[in-house]
Short mmCIF file of N, CA and C in Angstrom, two decimals:
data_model
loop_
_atom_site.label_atom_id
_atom_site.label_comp_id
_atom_site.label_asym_id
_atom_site.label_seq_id
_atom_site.Cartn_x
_atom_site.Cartn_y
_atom_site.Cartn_z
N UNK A 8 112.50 -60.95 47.23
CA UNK A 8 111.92 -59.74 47.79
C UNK A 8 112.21 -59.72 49.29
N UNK A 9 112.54 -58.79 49.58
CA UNK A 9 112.85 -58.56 51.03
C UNK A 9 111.73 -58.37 51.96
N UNK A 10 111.61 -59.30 53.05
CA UNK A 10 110.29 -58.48 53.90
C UNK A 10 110.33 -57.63 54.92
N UNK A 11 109.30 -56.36 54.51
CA UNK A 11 109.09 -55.71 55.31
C UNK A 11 108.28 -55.68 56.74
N UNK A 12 108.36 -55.41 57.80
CA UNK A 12 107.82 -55.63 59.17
C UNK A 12 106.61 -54.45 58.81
N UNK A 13 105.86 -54.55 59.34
CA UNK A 13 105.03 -53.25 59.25
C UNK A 13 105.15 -52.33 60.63
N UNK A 14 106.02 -52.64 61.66
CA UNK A 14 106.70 -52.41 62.67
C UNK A 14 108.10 -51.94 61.65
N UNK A 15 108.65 -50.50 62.12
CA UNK A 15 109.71 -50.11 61.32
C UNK A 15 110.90 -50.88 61.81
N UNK A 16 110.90 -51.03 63.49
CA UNK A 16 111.70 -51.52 63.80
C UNK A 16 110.99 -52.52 65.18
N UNK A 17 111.30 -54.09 64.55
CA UNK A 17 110.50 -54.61 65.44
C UNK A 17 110.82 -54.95 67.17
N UNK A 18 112.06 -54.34 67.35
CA UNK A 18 112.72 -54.85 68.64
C UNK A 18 112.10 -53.52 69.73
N UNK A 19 111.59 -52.86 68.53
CA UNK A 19 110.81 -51.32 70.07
C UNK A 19 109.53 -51.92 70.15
N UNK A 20 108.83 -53.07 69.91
CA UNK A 20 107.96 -53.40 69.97
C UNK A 20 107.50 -54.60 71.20
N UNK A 21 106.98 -54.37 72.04
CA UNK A 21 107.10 -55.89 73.19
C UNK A 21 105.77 -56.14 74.00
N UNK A 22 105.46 -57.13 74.08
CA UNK A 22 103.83 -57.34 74.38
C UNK A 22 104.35 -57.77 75.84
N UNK A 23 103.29 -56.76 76.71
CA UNK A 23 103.64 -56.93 78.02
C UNK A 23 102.29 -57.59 78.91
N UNK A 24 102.85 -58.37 79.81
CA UNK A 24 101.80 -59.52 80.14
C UNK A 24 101.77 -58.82 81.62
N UNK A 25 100.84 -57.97 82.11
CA UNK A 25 100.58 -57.51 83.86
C UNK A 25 99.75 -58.26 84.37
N UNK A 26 99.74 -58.06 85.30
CA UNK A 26 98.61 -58.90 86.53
C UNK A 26 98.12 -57.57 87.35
N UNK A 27 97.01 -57.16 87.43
CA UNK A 27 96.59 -56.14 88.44
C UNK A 27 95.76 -56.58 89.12
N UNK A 28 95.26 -56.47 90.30
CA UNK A 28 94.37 -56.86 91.42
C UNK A 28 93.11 -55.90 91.36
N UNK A 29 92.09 -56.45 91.23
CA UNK A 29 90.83 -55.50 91.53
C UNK A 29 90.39 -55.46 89.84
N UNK A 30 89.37 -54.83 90.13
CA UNK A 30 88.56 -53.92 88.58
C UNK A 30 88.88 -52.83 88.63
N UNK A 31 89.56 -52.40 87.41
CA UNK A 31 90.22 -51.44 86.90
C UNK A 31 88.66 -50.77 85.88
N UNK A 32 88.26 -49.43 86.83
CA UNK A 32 87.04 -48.27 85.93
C UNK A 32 88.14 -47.30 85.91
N UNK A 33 88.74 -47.27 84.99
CA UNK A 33 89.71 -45.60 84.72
C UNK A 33 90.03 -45.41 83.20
N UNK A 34 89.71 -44.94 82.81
CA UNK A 34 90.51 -44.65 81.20
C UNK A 34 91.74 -45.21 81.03
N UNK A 35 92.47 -44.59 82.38
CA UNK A 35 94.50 -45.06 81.54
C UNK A 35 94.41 -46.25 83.26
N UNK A 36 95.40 -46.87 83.39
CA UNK A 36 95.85 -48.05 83.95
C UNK A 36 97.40 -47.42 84.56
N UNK A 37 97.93 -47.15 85.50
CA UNK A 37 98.91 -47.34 86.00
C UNK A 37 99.60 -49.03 86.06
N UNK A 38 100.70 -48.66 85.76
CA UNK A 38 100.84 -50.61 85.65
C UNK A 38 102.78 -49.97 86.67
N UNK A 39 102.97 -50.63 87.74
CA UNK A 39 103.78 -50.40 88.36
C UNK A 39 104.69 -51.81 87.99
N UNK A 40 106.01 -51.70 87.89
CA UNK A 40 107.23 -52.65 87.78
C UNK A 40 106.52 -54.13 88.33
N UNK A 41 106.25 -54.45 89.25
CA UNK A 41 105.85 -55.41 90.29
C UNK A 41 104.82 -56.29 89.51
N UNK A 42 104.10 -55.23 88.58
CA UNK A 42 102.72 -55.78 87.73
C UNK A 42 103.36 -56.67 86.85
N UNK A 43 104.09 -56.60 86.41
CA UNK A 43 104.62 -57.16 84.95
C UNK A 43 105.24 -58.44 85.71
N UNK A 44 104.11 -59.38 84.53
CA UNK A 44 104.21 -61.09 84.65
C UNK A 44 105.19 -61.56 83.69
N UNK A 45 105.52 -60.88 82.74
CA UNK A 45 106.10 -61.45 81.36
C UNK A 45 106.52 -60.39 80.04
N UNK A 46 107.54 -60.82 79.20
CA UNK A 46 107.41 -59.75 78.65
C UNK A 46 108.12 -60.65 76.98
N UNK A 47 107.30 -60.48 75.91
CA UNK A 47 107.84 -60.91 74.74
C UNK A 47 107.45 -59.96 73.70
N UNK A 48 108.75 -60.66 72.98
CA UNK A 48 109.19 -59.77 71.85
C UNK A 48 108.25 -60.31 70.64
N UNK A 49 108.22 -59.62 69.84
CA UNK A 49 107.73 -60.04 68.79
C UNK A 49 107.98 -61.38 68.00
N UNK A 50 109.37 -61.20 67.45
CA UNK A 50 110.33 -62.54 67.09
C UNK A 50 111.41 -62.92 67.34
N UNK A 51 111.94 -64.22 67.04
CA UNK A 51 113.17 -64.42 67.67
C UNK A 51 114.48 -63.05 67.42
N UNK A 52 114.58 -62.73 66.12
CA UNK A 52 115.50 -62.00 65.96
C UNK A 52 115.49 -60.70 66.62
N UNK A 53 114.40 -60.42 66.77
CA UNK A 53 113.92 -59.00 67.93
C UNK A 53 114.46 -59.37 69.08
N UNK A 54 114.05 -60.36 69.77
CA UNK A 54 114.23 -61.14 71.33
C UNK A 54 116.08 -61.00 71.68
N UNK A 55 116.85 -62.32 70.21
CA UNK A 55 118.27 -61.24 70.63
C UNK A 55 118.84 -59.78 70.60
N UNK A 56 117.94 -59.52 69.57
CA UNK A 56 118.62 -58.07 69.82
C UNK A 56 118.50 -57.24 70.99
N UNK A 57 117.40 -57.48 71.44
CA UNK A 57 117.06 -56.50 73.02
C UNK A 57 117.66 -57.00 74.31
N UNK A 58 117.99 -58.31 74.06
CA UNK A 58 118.81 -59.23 74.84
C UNK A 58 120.04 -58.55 75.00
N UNK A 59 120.88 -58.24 74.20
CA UNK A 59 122.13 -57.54 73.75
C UNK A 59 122.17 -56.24 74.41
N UNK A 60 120.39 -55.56 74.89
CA UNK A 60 120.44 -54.08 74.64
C UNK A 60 120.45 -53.52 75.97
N UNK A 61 119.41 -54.80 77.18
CA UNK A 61 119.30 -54.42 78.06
C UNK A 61 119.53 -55.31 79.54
N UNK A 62 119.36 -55.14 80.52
CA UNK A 62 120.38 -55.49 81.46
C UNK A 62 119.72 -57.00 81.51
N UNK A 63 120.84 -57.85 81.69
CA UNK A 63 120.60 -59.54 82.05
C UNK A 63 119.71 -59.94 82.77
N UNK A 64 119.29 -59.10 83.53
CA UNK A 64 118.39 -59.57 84.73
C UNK A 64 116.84 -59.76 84.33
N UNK A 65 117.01 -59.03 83.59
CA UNK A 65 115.39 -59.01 82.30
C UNK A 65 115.47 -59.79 81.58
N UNK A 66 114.41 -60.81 81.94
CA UNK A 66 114.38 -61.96 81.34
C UNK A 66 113.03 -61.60 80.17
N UNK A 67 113.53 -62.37 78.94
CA UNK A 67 112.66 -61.89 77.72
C UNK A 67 111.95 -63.50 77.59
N UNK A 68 110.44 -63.58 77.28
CA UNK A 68 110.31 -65.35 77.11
C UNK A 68 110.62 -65.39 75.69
N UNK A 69 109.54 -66.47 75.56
CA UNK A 69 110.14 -66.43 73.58
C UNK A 69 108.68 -65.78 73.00
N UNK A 70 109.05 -65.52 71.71
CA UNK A 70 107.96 -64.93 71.31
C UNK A 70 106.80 -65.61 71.16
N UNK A 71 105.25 -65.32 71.54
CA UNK A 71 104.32 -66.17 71.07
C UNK A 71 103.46 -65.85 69.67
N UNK A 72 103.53 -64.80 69.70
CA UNK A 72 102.57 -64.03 68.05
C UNK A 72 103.47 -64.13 66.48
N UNK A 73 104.74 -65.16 66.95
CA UNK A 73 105.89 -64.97 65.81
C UNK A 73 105.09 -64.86 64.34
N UNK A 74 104.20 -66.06 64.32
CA UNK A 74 103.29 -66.93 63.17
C UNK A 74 102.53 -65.27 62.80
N UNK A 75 101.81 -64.83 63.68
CA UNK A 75 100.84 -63.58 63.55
C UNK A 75 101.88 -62.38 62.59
N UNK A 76 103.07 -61.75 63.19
CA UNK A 76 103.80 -61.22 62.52
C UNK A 76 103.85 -61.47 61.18
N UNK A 77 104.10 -62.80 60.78
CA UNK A 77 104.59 -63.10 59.62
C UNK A 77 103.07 -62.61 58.75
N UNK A 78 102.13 -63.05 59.41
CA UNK A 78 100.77 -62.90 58.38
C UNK A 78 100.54 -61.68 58.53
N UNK A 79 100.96 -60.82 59.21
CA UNK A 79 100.65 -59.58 59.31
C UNK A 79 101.51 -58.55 58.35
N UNK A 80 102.49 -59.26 58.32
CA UNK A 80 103.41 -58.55 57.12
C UNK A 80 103.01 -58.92 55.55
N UNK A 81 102.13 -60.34 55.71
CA UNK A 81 101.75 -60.55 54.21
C UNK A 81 101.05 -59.93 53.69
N UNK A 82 100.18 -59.73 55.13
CA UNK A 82 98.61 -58.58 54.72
C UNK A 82 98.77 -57.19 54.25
N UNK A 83 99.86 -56.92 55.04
CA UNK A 83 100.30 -55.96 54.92
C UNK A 83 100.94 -55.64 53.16
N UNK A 84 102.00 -56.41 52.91
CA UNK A 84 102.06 -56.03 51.87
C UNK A 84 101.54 -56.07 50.19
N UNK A 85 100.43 -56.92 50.58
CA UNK A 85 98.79 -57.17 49.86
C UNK A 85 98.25 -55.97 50.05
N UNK A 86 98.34 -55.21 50.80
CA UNK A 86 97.35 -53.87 50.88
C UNK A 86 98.32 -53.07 50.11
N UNK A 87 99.64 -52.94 50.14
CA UNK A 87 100.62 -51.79 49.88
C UNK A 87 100.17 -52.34 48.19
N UNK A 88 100.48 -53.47 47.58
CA UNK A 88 100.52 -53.58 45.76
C UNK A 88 99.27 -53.02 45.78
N UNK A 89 97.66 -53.63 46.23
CA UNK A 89 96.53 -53.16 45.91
C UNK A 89 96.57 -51.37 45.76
N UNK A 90 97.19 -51.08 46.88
CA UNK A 90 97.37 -49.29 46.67
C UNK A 90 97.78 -48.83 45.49
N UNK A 91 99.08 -49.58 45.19
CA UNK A 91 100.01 -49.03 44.00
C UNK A 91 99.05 -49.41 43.16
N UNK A 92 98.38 -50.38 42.50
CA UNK A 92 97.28 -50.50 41.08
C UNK A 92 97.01 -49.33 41.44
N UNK A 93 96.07 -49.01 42.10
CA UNK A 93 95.14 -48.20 42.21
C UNK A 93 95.44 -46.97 42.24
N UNK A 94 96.97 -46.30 42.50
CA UNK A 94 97.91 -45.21 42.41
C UNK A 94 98.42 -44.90 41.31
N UNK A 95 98.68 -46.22 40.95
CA UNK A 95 99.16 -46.18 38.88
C UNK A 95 98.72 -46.01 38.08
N UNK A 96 97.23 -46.44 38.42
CA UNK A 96 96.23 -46.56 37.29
C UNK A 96 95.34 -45.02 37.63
N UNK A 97 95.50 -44.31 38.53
CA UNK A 97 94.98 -42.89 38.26
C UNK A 97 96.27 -41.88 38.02
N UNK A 98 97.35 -41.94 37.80
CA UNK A 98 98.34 -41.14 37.52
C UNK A 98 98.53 -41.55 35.98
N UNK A 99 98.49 -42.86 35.66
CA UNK A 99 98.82 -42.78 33.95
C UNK A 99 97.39 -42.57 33.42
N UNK A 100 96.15 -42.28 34.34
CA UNK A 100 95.10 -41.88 33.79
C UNK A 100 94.29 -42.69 32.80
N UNK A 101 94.64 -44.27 32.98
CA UNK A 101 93.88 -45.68 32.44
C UNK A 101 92.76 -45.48 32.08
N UNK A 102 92.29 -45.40 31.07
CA UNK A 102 90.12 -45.81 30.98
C UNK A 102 90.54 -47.40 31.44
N UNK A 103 88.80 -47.05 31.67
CA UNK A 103 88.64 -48.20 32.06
C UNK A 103 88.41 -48.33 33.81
N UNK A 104 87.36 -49.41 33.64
CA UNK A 104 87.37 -50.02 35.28
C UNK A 104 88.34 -50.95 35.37
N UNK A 105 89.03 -49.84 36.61
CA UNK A 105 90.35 -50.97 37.43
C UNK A 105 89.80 -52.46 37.79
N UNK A 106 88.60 -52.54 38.32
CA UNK A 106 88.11 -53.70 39.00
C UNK A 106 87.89 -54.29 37.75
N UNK A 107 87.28 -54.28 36.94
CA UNK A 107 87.38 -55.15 35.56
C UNK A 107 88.84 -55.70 35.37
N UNK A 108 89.31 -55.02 35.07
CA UNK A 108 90.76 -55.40 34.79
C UNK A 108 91.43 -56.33 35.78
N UNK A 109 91.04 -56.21 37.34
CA UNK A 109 91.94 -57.04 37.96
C UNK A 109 91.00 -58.46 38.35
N UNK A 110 89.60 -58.31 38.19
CA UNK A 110 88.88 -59.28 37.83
C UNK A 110 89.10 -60.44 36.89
N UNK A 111 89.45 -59.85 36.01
CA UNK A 111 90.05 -60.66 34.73
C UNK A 111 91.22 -60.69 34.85
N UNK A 112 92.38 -60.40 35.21
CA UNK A 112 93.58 -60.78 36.00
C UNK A 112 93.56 -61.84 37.12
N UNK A 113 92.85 -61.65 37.92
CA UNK A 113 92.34 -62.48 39.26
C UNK A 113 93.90 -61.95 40.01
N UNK A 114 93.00 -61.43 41.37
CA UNK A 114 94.21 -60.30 42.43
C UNK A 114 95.20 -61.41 42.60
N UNK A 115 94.82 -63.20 42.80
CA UNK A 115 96.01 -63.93 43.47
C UNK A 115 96.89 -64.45 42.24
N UNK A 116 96.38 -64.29 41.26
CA UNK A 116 97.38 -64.23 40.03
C UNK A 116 97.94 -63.20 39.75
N UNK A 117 98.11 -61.64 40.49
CA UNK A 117 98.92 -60.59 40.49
C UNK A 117 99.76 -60.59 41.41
N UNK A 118 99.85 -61.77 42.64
CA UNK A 118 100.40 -61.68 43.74
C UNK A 118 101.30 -62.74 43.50
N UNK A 119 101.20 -63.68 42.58
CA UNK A 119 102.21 -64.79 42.19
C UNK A 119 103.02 -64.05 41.32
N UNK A 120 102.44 -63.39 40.14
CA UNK A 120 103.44 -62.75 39.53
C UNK A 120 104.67 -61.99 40.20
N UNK A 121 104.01 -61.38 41.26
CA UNK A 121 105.25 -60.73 41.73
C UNK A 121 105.99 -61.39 43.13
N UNK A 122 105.26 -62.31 43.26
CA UNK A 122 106.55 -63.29 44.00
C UNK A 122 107.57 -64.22 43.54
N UNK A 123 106.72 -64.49 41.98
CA UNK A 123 107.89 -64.76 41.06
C UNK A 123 108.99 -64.00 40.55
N UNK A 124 108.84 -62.69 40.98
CA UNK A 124 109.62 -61.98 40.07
C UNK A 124 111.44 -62.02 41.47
N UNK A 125 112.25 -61.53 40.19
CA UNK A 125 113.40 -61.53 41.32
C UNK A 125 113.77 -59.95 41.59
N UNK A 126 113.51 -59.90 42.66
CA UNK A 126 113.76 -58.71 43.05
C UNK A 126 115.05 -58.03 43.40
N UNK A 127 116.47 -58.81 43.12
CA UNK A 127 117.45 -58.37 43.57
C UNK A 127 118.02 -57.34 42.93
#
């Protein structure tokens, strides 16, 4: 199975590290060039690609949330199957309680099944 980012494309994505002076009371934050302490990409493969994209002098660190991504895409696609039951089972119009059914299934024995499966 191929994984999906829940970021469509993760290289427009970049966690920016500022430094501002003072207490900031304003709704929005002006953050001027000068502010910016750091700047990382999500994951490594994001990090070269933007490397490639934009001028040398911009230095990218390495990513620190890499680990977070990855669980965030698991969660992510744990919520997307839970949808589909629950999309399938009111379009083919099932009796029955769904939650019974996946009770007695048990949800992490629906999630092995389909990591067993080959998806190619």
């Amino acid at each position: 199975m191929s994984e999906i980012t829940p970021f469509e494309y993760e290289e427009e994505y970049l966690i920016i590290q500022v430094e501002k002076n003072g207490l900031i009371d304003e709704p929005f934050c002006r953050i001027q060039i000068q502010d910016i302490v750091n700047i990382f990409p999500l994951t490594s493969p994001s990090k070269a690609s933007i490397e490639t994209k934009i001028d040398s002098r911009i230095r990218l660190e390495n990513p620190i949330f890499e680990s977070i991504v990855t669980e965030l895409e698991a969660e992510t696609n744990k919520n997307e199957v839970i949808k589909a039951i629950q999309v399938l089972w009111e379009i083919c119009k099932v009796e029955g309680d769904l939650n019974e059914y996946i009770s007695n299934i048990g949800i992490d024995n629906l999630f092995k099944g389909l990591e067993s499966r080959n998806w190619e």
